[in-house]
mmCIF file of C-alpha atoms and ligand atoms in Angstrom:
data_model
loop_
_atom_site.group_PDB
_atom_site.id
_atom_site.type_symbol
_atom_site.label_atom_id
_atom_site.label_comp_id
_atom_site.label_asym_id
_atom_site.label_seq_id
_atom_site.Cartn_x
_atom_site.Cartn_y
_atom_site.Cartn_z
ATOM 1 C CA MET A 24 -12.326 12.637 29.994
ATOM 2 C CA SER A 25 -14.006 11.163 26.974
ATOM 3 C CA HIS A 26 -12.484 11.129 23.529
ATOM 4 C CA GLN A 27 -14.526 11.970 20.530
ATOM 5 C CA THR A 28 -13.855 10.070 17.374
ATOM 6 C CA LEU A 29 -12.681 12.249 14.595
ATOM 7 C CA ARG A 30 -14.446 12.741 11.294
ATOM 8 C CA LEU A 31 -11.988 12.966 8.460
ATOM 9 C CA ARG A 32 -11.969 15.959 6.163
ATOM 10 C CA SER A 33 -12.798 14.879 2.605
ATOM 11 C CA THR A 34 -12.791 16.512 -0.773
ATOM 12 C CA ALA A 35 -16.324 17.103 -2.111
ATOM 13 C CA ASP A 36 -16.369 14.162 -4.543
ATOM 14 C CA ILE A 37 -15.232 11.685 -1.884
ATOM 15 C CA ALA A 38 -17.680 13.013 0.718
ATOM 16 C CA ALA A 39 -20.506 12.636 -1.810
ATOM 17 C CA ALA A 40 -19.449 9.102 -2.749
ATOM 18 C CA LEU A 41 -19.240 8.024 0.902
ATOM 19 C CA GLU A 42 -22.579 9.648 1.645
ATOM 20 C CA ARG A 43 -24.375 7.636 -1.029
ATOM 21 C CA GLY A 44 -22.547 4.412 -0.137
ATOM 22 C CA GLY A 45 -20.714 4.471 -3.472
ATOM 23 C CA ALA A 46 -17.492 2.711 -4.376
ATOM 24 C CA VAL A 47 -14.431 4.422 -2.860
ATOM 25 C CA VAL A 48 -10.828 3.181 -2.997
ATOM 26 C CA ALA A 49 -8.195 4.432 -0.558
ATOM 27 C CA LEU A 50 -4.662 5.069 -1.852
ATOM 28 C CA GLU A 51 -1.651 5.608 0.412
ATOM 29 C CA SER A 52 0.570 8.688 0.083
ATOM 30 C CA SER A 53 3.884 7.321 1.430
ATOM 31 C CA VAL A 54 4.526 5.660 -1.917
ATOM 32 C CA LEU A 55 4.259 9.165 -3.432
ATOM 33 C CA ALA A 56 6.309 11.120 -0.895
ATOM 34 C CA GLN A 57 8.871 8.467 0.132
ATOM 35 C CA GLY A 58 8.599 5.434 -2.135
ATOM 36 C CA LEU A 59 8.981 6.832 -5.649
ATOM 37 C CA LEU A 60 11.235 9.668 -6.770
ATOM 38 C CA PRO A 61 9.971 12.591 -8.874
ATOM 39 C CA PRO A 62 8.800 12.608 -11.623
ATOM 40 C CA PHE A 63 7.635 8.998 -11.186
ATOM 41 C CA ASN A 64 5.578 9.748 -8.100
ATOM 42 C CA ARG A 65 3.390 12.109 -10.133
ATOM 43 C CA GLU A 66 2.936 9.466 -12.792
ATOM 44 C CA ALA A 67 1.981 6.946 -10.107
ATOM 45 C CA ALA A 68 -0.636 9.279 -8.608
ATOM 46 C CA THR A 69 -2.158 10.062 -11.994
ATOM 47 C CA ARG A 70 -2.239 6.475 -13.220
ATOM 48 C CA MET A 71 -3.657 5.081 -9.961
ATOM 49 C CA MET A 72 -6.421 7.655 -9.683
ATOM 50 C CA ARG A 73 -7.382 7.228 -13.327
ATOM 51 C CA ALA A 74 -7.477 3.429 -13.012
ATOM 52 C CA VAL A 75 -9.798 3.628 -9.987
ATOM 53 C CA GLU A 76 -12.101 6.021 -11.842
ATOM 54 C CA GLU A 77 -12.147 3.881 -14.988
ATOM 55 C CA ALA A 78 -13.297 0.968 -12.844
ATOM 56 C CA GLY A 79 -16.240 3.052 -11.645
ATOM 57 C CA ALA A 80 -14.973 4.049 -8.202
ATOM 58 C CA THR A 81 -13.737 7.223 -6.496
ATOM 59 C CA PRO A 82 -10.042 7.381 -5.473
ATOM 60 C CA ALA A 83 -9.196 8.765 -2.019
ATOM 61 C CA VAL A 84 -5.521 9.516 -1.357
ATOM 62 C CA THR A 85 -5.033 9.553 2.417
ATOM 63 C CA ALA A 86 -2.656 12.003 4.116
ATOM 64 C CA ILE A 87 -2.174 14.343 7.050
ATOM 65 C CA VAL A 88 -2.313 17.821 5.528
ATOM 66 C CA ARG A 89 -0.878 20.499 7.829
ATOM 67 C CA GLY A 90 -2.079 18.496 10.790
ATOM 68 C CA VAL A 91 -5.480 17.522 9.367
ATOM 69 C CA PRO A 92 -6.170 13.884 8.397
ATOM 70 C CA GLN A 93 -7.716 13.991 4.968
ATOM 71 C CA LEU A 94 -9.305 11.851 2.286
ATOM 72 C CA GLY A 95 -8.293 13.318 -1.052
ATOM 73 C CA LEU A 96 -5.722 16.041 -1.668
ATOM 74 C CA GLU A 97 -6.480 19.442 -3.195
ATOM 75 C CA SER A 98 -4.090 20.172 -6.043
ATOM 76 C CA ASP A 99 -1.764 22.562 -4.158
ATOM 77 C CA ASP A 100 -1.452 20.029 -1.335
ATOM 78 C CA LEU A 101 -0.767 17.226 -3.814
ATOM 79 C CA GLU A 102 2.009 19.367 -5.347
ATOM 80 C CA ARG A 103 3.680 19.766 -1.928
ATOM 81 C CA PHE A 104 3.559 16.017 -1.355
ATOM 82 C CA LEU A 105 4.956 15.246 -4.817
ATOM 83 C CA ALA A 106 7.772 17.762 -4.260
ATOM 84 C CA ARG A 107 8.431 15.913 -0.948
ATOM 85 C CA ASP A 108 8.642 19.334 0.581
ATOM 86 C CA GLY A 109 9.006 18.685 4.328
ATOM 87 C CA VAL A 110 6.624 15.730 4.208
ATOM 88 C CA ARG A 111 7.258 13.134 6.901
ATOM 89 C CA LYS A 112 6.528 9.412 6.708
ATOM 90 C CA VAL A 113 3.569 8.599 8.951
ATOM 91 C CA SER A 114 2.787 5.079 10.143
ATOM 92 C CA ALA A 115 -0.200 4.308 12.368
ATOM 93 C CA ARG A 116 1.550 5.297 15.581
ATOM 94 C CA ASP A 117 2.672 8.630 14.123
ATOM 95 C CA LEU A 118 -0.807 9.894 13.152
ATOM 96 C CA GLY A 119 -1.686 11.688 16.383
ATOM 97 C CA ILE A 120 1.744 13.254 16.689
ATOM 98 C CA ALA A 121 1.685 14.542 13.103
ATOM 99 C CA MET A 122 -1.720 16.113 13.838
ATOM 100 C CA ALA A 123 -0.522 17.756 17.042
ATOM 101 C CA ASP A 124 2.554 19.072 15.194
ATOM 102 C CA GLY A 125 0.436 20.479 12.364
ATOM 103 C CA ALA A 126 2.703 18.548 10.021
ATOM 104 C CA ASP A 127 2.375 17.260 6.484
ATOM 105 C CA GLY A 128 2.441 13.475 6.739
ATOM 106 C CA ALA A 129 2.443 10.825 4.018
ATOM 107 C CA THR A 130 0.603 7.743 5.208
ATOM 108 C CA THR A 131 1.984 4.206 4.966
ATOM 109 C CA VAL A 132 -0.199 1.132 4.560
ATOM 110 C CA ALA A 133 -0.592 0.957 8.364
ATOM 111 C CA ALA A 134 -1.697 4.588 8.687
ATOM 112 C CA THR A 135 -3.965 4.352 5.655
ATOM 113 C CA LEU A 136 -5.694 1.328 7.187
ATOM 114 C CA ALA A 137 -6.331 3.338 10.350
ATOM 115 C CA MET A 138 -7.890 6.104 8.268
ATOM 116 C CA CYS A 139 -10.019 3.617 6.322
ATOM 117 C CA ALA A 140 -11.397 2.321 9.619
ATOM 118 C CA LEU A 141 -12.429 5.842 10.638
ATOM 119 C CA SER A 142 -14.220 6.565 7.394
ATOM 120 C CA GLY A 143 -15.730 3.180 6.555
ATOM 121 C CA ILE A 144 -13.696 2.701 3.352
ATOM 122 C CA GLU A 145 -13.491 -1.043 2.633
ATOM 123 C CA VAL A 146 -11.059 -1.233 -0.287
ATOM 124 C CA PHE A 147 -7.488 0.024 -0.503
ATOM 125 C CA ALA A 148 -4.879 -0.340 -3.260
ATOM 126 C CA THR A 149 -1.129 -0.242 -2.789
ATOM 127 C CA GLY A 150 2.058 -1.572 -4.381
ATOM 128 C CA GLY A 151 3.441 -3.896 -1.768
ATOM 129 C CA ILE A 152 2.868 -4.145 1.944
ATOM 130 C CA GLY A 153 5.591 -3.931 4.557
ATOM 131 C CA GLY A 154 6.512 -7.100 6.426
ATOM 132 C CA VAL A 155 9.299 -8.971 8.159
ATOM 133 C CA HIS A 156 12.731 -7.607 7.264
ATOM 134 C CA ARG A 157 15.642 -9.896 6.394
ATOM 135 C CA ASP A 158 18.384 -10.483 8.944
ATOM 136 C CA ALA A 159 16.981 -7.799 11.208
ATOM 137 C CA PRO A 160 15.491 -9.274 14.350
ATOM 138 C CA PHE A 161 12.412 -7.304 15.452
ATOM 139 C CA ASP A 162 12.216 -5.118 12.351
ATOM 140 C CA GLU A 163 8.721 -5.941 11.301
ATOM 141 C CA SER A 164 6.485 -3.400 9.602
ATOM 142 C CA ALA A 165 3.527 -2.031 11.542
ATOM 143 C CA ASP A 166 1.574 -2.800 8.366
ATOM 144 C CA LEU A 167 1.220 -6.418 9.577
ATOM 145 C CA VAL A 168 -0.322 -5.557 12.918
ATOM 146 C CA GLU A 169 -2.731 -3.039 11.395
ATOM 147 C CA LEU A 170 -3.745 -5.594 8.752
ATOM 148 C CA ALA A 171 -4.585 -7.943 11.619
ATOM 149 C CA ARG A 172 -7.035 -5.495 13.167
ATOM 150 C CA THR A 173 -8.540 -3.485 10.323
ATOM 151 C CA PRO A 174 -11.308 -4.889 8.125
ATOM 152 C CA VAL A 175 -10.261 -3.649 4.687
ATOM 153 C CA ILE A 176 -9.544 -5.431 1.400
ATOM 154 C CA VAL A 177 -6.004 -4.522 0.313
ATOM 155 C CA THR A 178 -4.927 -5.145 -3.273
ATOM 156 C CA CYS A 179 -1.167 -5.394 -3.799
ATOM 157 C CA ALA A 180 1.611 -7.289 -5.584
ATOM 158 C CA GLY A 181 2.522 -9.057 -2.363
ATOM 159 C CA ALA A 182 5.093 -7.696 0.045
ATOM 160 C CA LYS A 183 8.094 -5.648 -1.037
ATOM 161 C CA SER A 184 10.900 -7.753 -2.473
ATOM 162 C CA ILE A 185 13.351 -6.368 0.106
ATOM 163 C CA LEU A 186 11.629 -8.459 2.803
ATOM 164 C CA ASP A 187 11.831 -11.994 4.103
ATOM 165 C CA LEU A 188 8.800 -13.215 2.155
ATOM 166 C CA PRO A 189 8.355 -16.709 3.683
ATOM 167 C CA ALA A 190 8.493 -15.146 7.157
ATOM 168 C CA THR A 191 6.043 -12.402 6.124
ATOM 169 C CA LEU A 192 3.600 -15.023 4.819
ATOM 170 C CA GLU A 193 3.900 -16.998 8.079
ATOM 171 C CA ARG A 194 3.193 -13.877 10.136
ATOM 172 C CA LEU A 195 0.108 -13.100 8.051
ATOM 173 C CA GLU A 196 -1.141 -16.619 8.742
ATOM 174 C CA THR A 197 -0.559 -16.222 12.480
ATOM 175 C CA LEU A 198 -2.311 -12.865 12.462
ATOM 176 C CA GLY A 199 -5.394 -14.319 10.748
ATOM 177 C CA VAL A 200 -5.086 -12.274 7.560
ATOM 178 C CA PRO A 201 -6.331 -14.198 4.501
ATOM 179 C CA VAL A 202 -3.960 -13.898 1.535
ATOM 180 C CA VAL A 203 -5.858 -14.495 -1.681
ATOM 181 C CA GLY A 204 -4.092 -14.974 -5.014
ATOM 182 C CA TYR A 205 -5.985 -13.096 -7.695
ATOM 183 C CA GLY A 206 -5.642 -15.203 -10.807
ATOM 184 C CA THR A 207 -2.571 -16.881 -9.323
ATOM 185 C CA ASP A 208 -1.707 -19.766 -6.982
ATOM 186 C CA ASP A 209 1.583 -18.239 -5.813
ATOM 187 C CA LEU A 210 2.652 -15.205 -3.870
ATOM 188 C CA PRO A 211 3.879 -12.620 -6.400
ATOM 189 C CA GLY A 212 7.346 -11.148 -5.835
ATOM 190 C CA PHE A 213 6.336 -7.469 -6.166
ATOM 191 C CA PHE A 214 8.655 -6.616 -9.107
ATOM 192 C CA SER A 215 8.585 -10.231 -10.279
ATOM 193 C CA VAL A 216 5.681 -12.525 -11.143
ATOM 194 C CA SER A 217 6.172 -15.271 -8.573
ATOM 195 C CA THR A 218 8.105 -16.140 -5.440
ATOM 196 C CA GLY A 219 7.253 -19.829 -5.768
ATOM 197 C CA LEU A 220 5.520 -19.593 -2.381
ATOM 198 C CA ARG A 221 2.159 -21.341 -2.581
ATOM 199 C CA LEU A 222 -0.951 -19.539 -1.303
ATOM 200 C CA SER A 223 -3.871 -21.202 0.472
ATOM 201 C CA ALA A 224 -6.549 -19.413 -1.535
ATOM 202 C CA ARG A 225 -7.206 -18.259 -5.063
ATOM 203 C CA LEU A 226 -10.071 -16.229 -6.558
ATOM 204 C CA ASP A 227 -10.450 -15.112 -10.145
ATOM 205 C CA THR A 228 -13.098 -12.385 -10.343
ATOM 206 C CA PRO A 229 -14.003 -9.198 -8.448
ATOM 207 C CA ALA A 230 -17.417 -10.750 -7.709
ATOM 208 C CA ALA A 231 -15.761 -13.792 -6.118
ATOM 209 C CA VAL A 232 -13.590 -11.518 -3.951
ATOM 210 C CA ALA A 233 -16.698 -9.554 -2.935
ATOM 211 C CA ARG A 234 -18.465 -12.795 -1.916
ATOM 212 C CA ALA A 235 -15.509 -13.999 0.148
ATOM 213 C CA TRP A 236 -15.263 -10.586 1.785
ATOM 214 C CA LYS A 237 -18.941 -10.546 2.742
ATOM 215 C CA ALA A 238 -18.550 -13.992 4.311
ATOM 216 C CA HIS A 239 -15.416 -12.900 6.191
ATOM 217 C CA ARG A 240 -17.298 -9.897 7.588
ATOM 218 C CA ALA A 241 -20.471 -11.861 8.332
ATOM 219 C CA LEU A 242 -18.328 -14.132 10.497
ATOM 220 C CA GLY A 243 -17.344 -11.079 12.497
ATOM 221 C CA ARG A 244 -13.727 -11.257 11.348
ATOM 222 C CA THR A 245 -12.066 -7.916 11.909
ATOM 223 C CA SER A 246 -8.875 -8.503 9.937
ATOM 224 C CA ALA A 247 -7.998 -7.277 6.488
ATOM 225 C CA MET A 248 -7.990 -9.512 3.420
ATOM 226 C CA LEU A 249 -4.972 -9.260 1.133
ATOM 227 C CA VAL A 250 -5.714 -9.740 -2.554
ATOM 228 C CA VAL A 251 -2.404 -10.241 -4.329
ATOM 229 C CA GLN A 252 -1.739 -10.216 -8.055
ATOM 230 C CA PRO A 253 1.512 -10.314 -10.031
ATOM 231 C CA PRO A 254 2.745 -7.199 -11.851
ATOM 232 C CA PRO A 255 1.724 -7.073 -15.538
ATOM 233 C CA ALA A 256 4.018 -9.636 -17.234
ATOM 234 C CA GLU A 257 5.458 -7.206 -19.807
ATOM 235 C CA HIS A 258 6.846 -5.006 -17.012
ATOM 236 C CA ALA A 259 7.931 -7.662 -14.537
ATOM 237 C CA VAL A 260 11.625 -7.862 -13.628
ATOM 238 C CA PRO A 261 13.299 -11.312 -13.457
ATOM 239 C CA VAL A 262 13.786 -12.598 -9.915
ATOM 240 C CA ASP A 263 17.585 -12.808 -10.167
ATOM 241 C CA VAL A 264 17.869 -9.152 -11.252
ATOM 242 C CA VAL A 265 15.701 -8.084 -8.311
ATOM 243 C CA GLU A 266 17.607 -10.304 -5.871
ATOM 244 C CA GLN A 267 21.004 -8.987 -6.930
ATOM 245 C CA ALA A 268 19.909 -5.368 -6.548
ATOM 246 C CA THR A 269 18.237 -6.147 -3.225
ATOM 247 C CA ALA A 270 21.312 -7.837 -1.772
ATOM 248 C CA ALA A 271 23.462 -4.851 -2.770
ATOM 249 C CA ALA A 272 20.911 -2.385 -1.357
ATOM 250 C CA LEU A 273 20.745 -4.276 1.947
ATOM 251 C CA ALA A 274 24.536 -4.174 2.232
ATOM 252 C CA ALA A 275 24.547 -0.434 1.476
ATOM 253 C CA ALA A 276 21.896 0.167 4.156
ATOM 254 C CA ARG A 277 23.945 -1.778 6.691
ATOM 255 C CA ASP A 278 27.123 0.141 5.830
ATOM 256 C CA ALA A 279 25.300 3.459 6.108
ATOM 257 C CA GLY A 280 23.773 2.468 9.468
ATOM 258 C CA ILE A 281 20.188 3.109 8.308
ATOM 259 C CA ARG A 282 17.581 2.273 10.974
ATOM 260 C CA GLY A 283 13.875 2.455 11.773
ATOM 261 C CA ALA A 284 11.435 4.151 9.437
ATOM 262 C CA ALA A 285 14.264 5.208 7.089
ATOM 263 C CA VAL A 286 15.082 1.605 6.122
ATOM 264 C CA THR A 287 12.285 1.013 3.594
ATOM 265 C CA PRO A 288 12.631 4.354 1.700
ATOM 266 C CA PHE A 289 16.421 3.887 1.571
ATOM 267 C CA LEU A 290 16.196 0.384 0.101
ATOM 268 C CA LEU A 291 13.531 1.325 -2.456
ATOM 269 C CA ALA A 292 15.554 4.315 -3.710
ATOM 270 C CA ASP A 293 18.751 2.270 -3.870
ATOM 271 C CA ILE A 294 17.083 -0.514 -5.883
ATOM 272 C CA GLN A 295 15.614 2.058 -8.279
ATOM 273 C CA GLN A 296 19.162 3.212 -9.045
ATOM 274 C CA ARG A 297 20.688 -0.228 -9.288
ATOM 275 C CA THR A 298 18.118 -1.521 -11.770
ATOM 276 C CA ASN A 299 18.439 1.554 -14.007
ATOM 277 C CA GLY A 300 14.818 2.415 -13.676
ATOM 278 C CA ARG A 301 13.581 -1.018 -14.714
ATOM 279 C CA SER A 302 12.100 -1.520 -11.279
ATOM 280 C CA VAL A 303 10.385 1.877 -11.528
ATOM 281 C CA GLN A 304 8.494 0.898 -14.659
ATOM 282 C CA ALA A 305 7.406 -2.313 -12.948
ATOM 283 C CA ASN A 306 6.408 -0.369 -9.845
ATOM 284 C CA LEU A 307 4.270 2.095 -11.833
ATOM 285 C CA ALA A 308 2.602 -0.673 -13.810
ATOM 286 C CA LEU A 309 1.743 -2.735 -10.734
ATOM 287 C CA LEU A 310 0.422 0.267 -8.821
ATOM 288 C CA GLU A 311 -1.960 1.044 -11.684
ATOM 289 C CA HIS A 312 -2.917 -2.619 -12.024
ATOM 290 C CA ASN A 313 -3.699 -2.913 -8.291
ATOM 291 C CA ALA A 314 -5.683 0.347 -8.315
ATOM 292 C CA ARG A 315 -7.812 -0.952 -11.191
ATOM 293 C CA LEU A 316 -8.515 -4.228 -9.387
ATOM 294 C CA ALA A 317 -9.412 -2.357 -6.192
ATOM 295 C CA GLY A 318 -11.825 -0.181 -8.178
ATOM 296 C CA GLN A 319 -13.452 -3.276 -9.672
ATOM 297 C CA ILE A 320 -13.804 -4.929 -6.250
ATOM 298 C CA ALA A 321 -15.233 -1.731 -4.712
ATOM 299 C CA ALA A 322 -17.717 -1.524 -7.566
ATOM 300 C CA ALA A 323 -18.703 -5.171 -7.026
ATOM 301 C CA LEU A 324 -19.288 -4.448 -3.317
ATOM 302 C CA SER A 325 -21.361 -1.301 -3.694
ATOM 303 C CA PRO A 326 -25.056 -1.868 -4.302
HETATM 304 N N1 LIG B 415 6.091 -0.385 -1.110
HETATM 305 C C1 LIG B 415 6.547 0.365 -2.126
HETATM 306 N N2 LIG B 415 6.780 1.673 -1.902
HETATM 307 C C2 LIG B 415 6.560 2.221 -0.673
HETATM 308 C C3 LIG B 415 6.083 1.422 0.408
HETATM 309 C C4 LIG B 415 5.855 0.125 0.131
HETATM 310 O O1 LIG B 415 6.751 -0.099 -3.237
HETATM 311 O O2 LIG B 415 6.798 3.411 -0.515
HETATM 312 C C5 LIG B 415 5.801 2.049 1.761
HETATM 313 C C6 LIG B 415 4.361 1.730 2.139
HETATM 314 O O3 LIG B 415 3.746 2.937 2.532
HETATM 315 C C7 LIG B 415 4.503 0.761 3.300
HETATM 316 C C8 LIG B 415 5.759 1.273 3.942
HETATM 317 O O4 LIG B 415 3.389 0.792 4.155
HETATM 318 O O5 LIG B 415 6.605 1.513 2.807
HETATM 319 C C9 LIG B 415 6.363 0.283 4.921
HETATM 320 O O6 LIG B 415 7.366 0.911 5.661
HETATM 321 P P1 LIG B 415 7.924 0.203 6.987
HETATM 322 O O7 LIG B 415 8.670 -1.007 6.488
HETATM 323 O O8 LIG B 415 8.836 1.232 7.626
HETATM 324 O O9 LIG B 415 6.737 -0.107 7.838
HETATM 325 MN MN1 LIG B 416 10.715 -1.085 10.274
#
């Protein structure tokens, strides 16, 4: 039996932009349905979409909507996702099952990359990628493996601070995923400006990123390229504040016996509480910042 490749359902504006080869930026929905609590998830969606548009590109939130993989959410669907009303977390391996179940699924970085590959979207903005977890042998986000095999530029503030960042950087090197500092020489710490981990590459303009990307693709490389930038300085949280909250959150997760896909949402929610919302403001600011950069890169890539 042969398998036909699926065409994704798109909202009219996204379909038109893709049709004319215009600039389109993918946005994940797991950050909305699992990562940030209401009402902050609504603010994140609004600010990210506006930033992409202001940069001259079309935003495309990816999700499985009642079993249908979609680019762009109609407003009633977006409301259901923001209310987190029965919306499951969907990584790459969960896509087919969520479709067969007719479920609502919020896509992680890994699942969003898979959807980008199907639709030809080349630029994707997120907050922080998943990676190698601390003190948890074999808990490594599927984001890493999908980054290794999906040719998409991903803008982010590095990997989430809850992770083992040196190990995550090593894995990205092994997997052949370039990690480019945008206006920085160091890996940012998601909520904080720097981890002190030195990167092997730095670029300072959207045009320079577009040139490097074209070369990467011309070489037949099929991996993603991570473009990392620190959160806006006025919203960044000092490293020691983040570390203290993270250590406490990790201990709470261990005590509560949290496993598998529930680990990341648990830790993010716990840190939000422990930092009295300071981390939320940083998270919102960096999401908007990364969406704007992705829009600028997409615009630089589209003829
Ligand atoms: N970073 C955030 N908020 C999030 C996530 C990352 O600040 O909600 C989500 C992303 O969708 C990422 C996922 O792909 O967490 C990783 O989950 P896991 O570690 O289970 O692969
Ligand atoms: Mn995991």
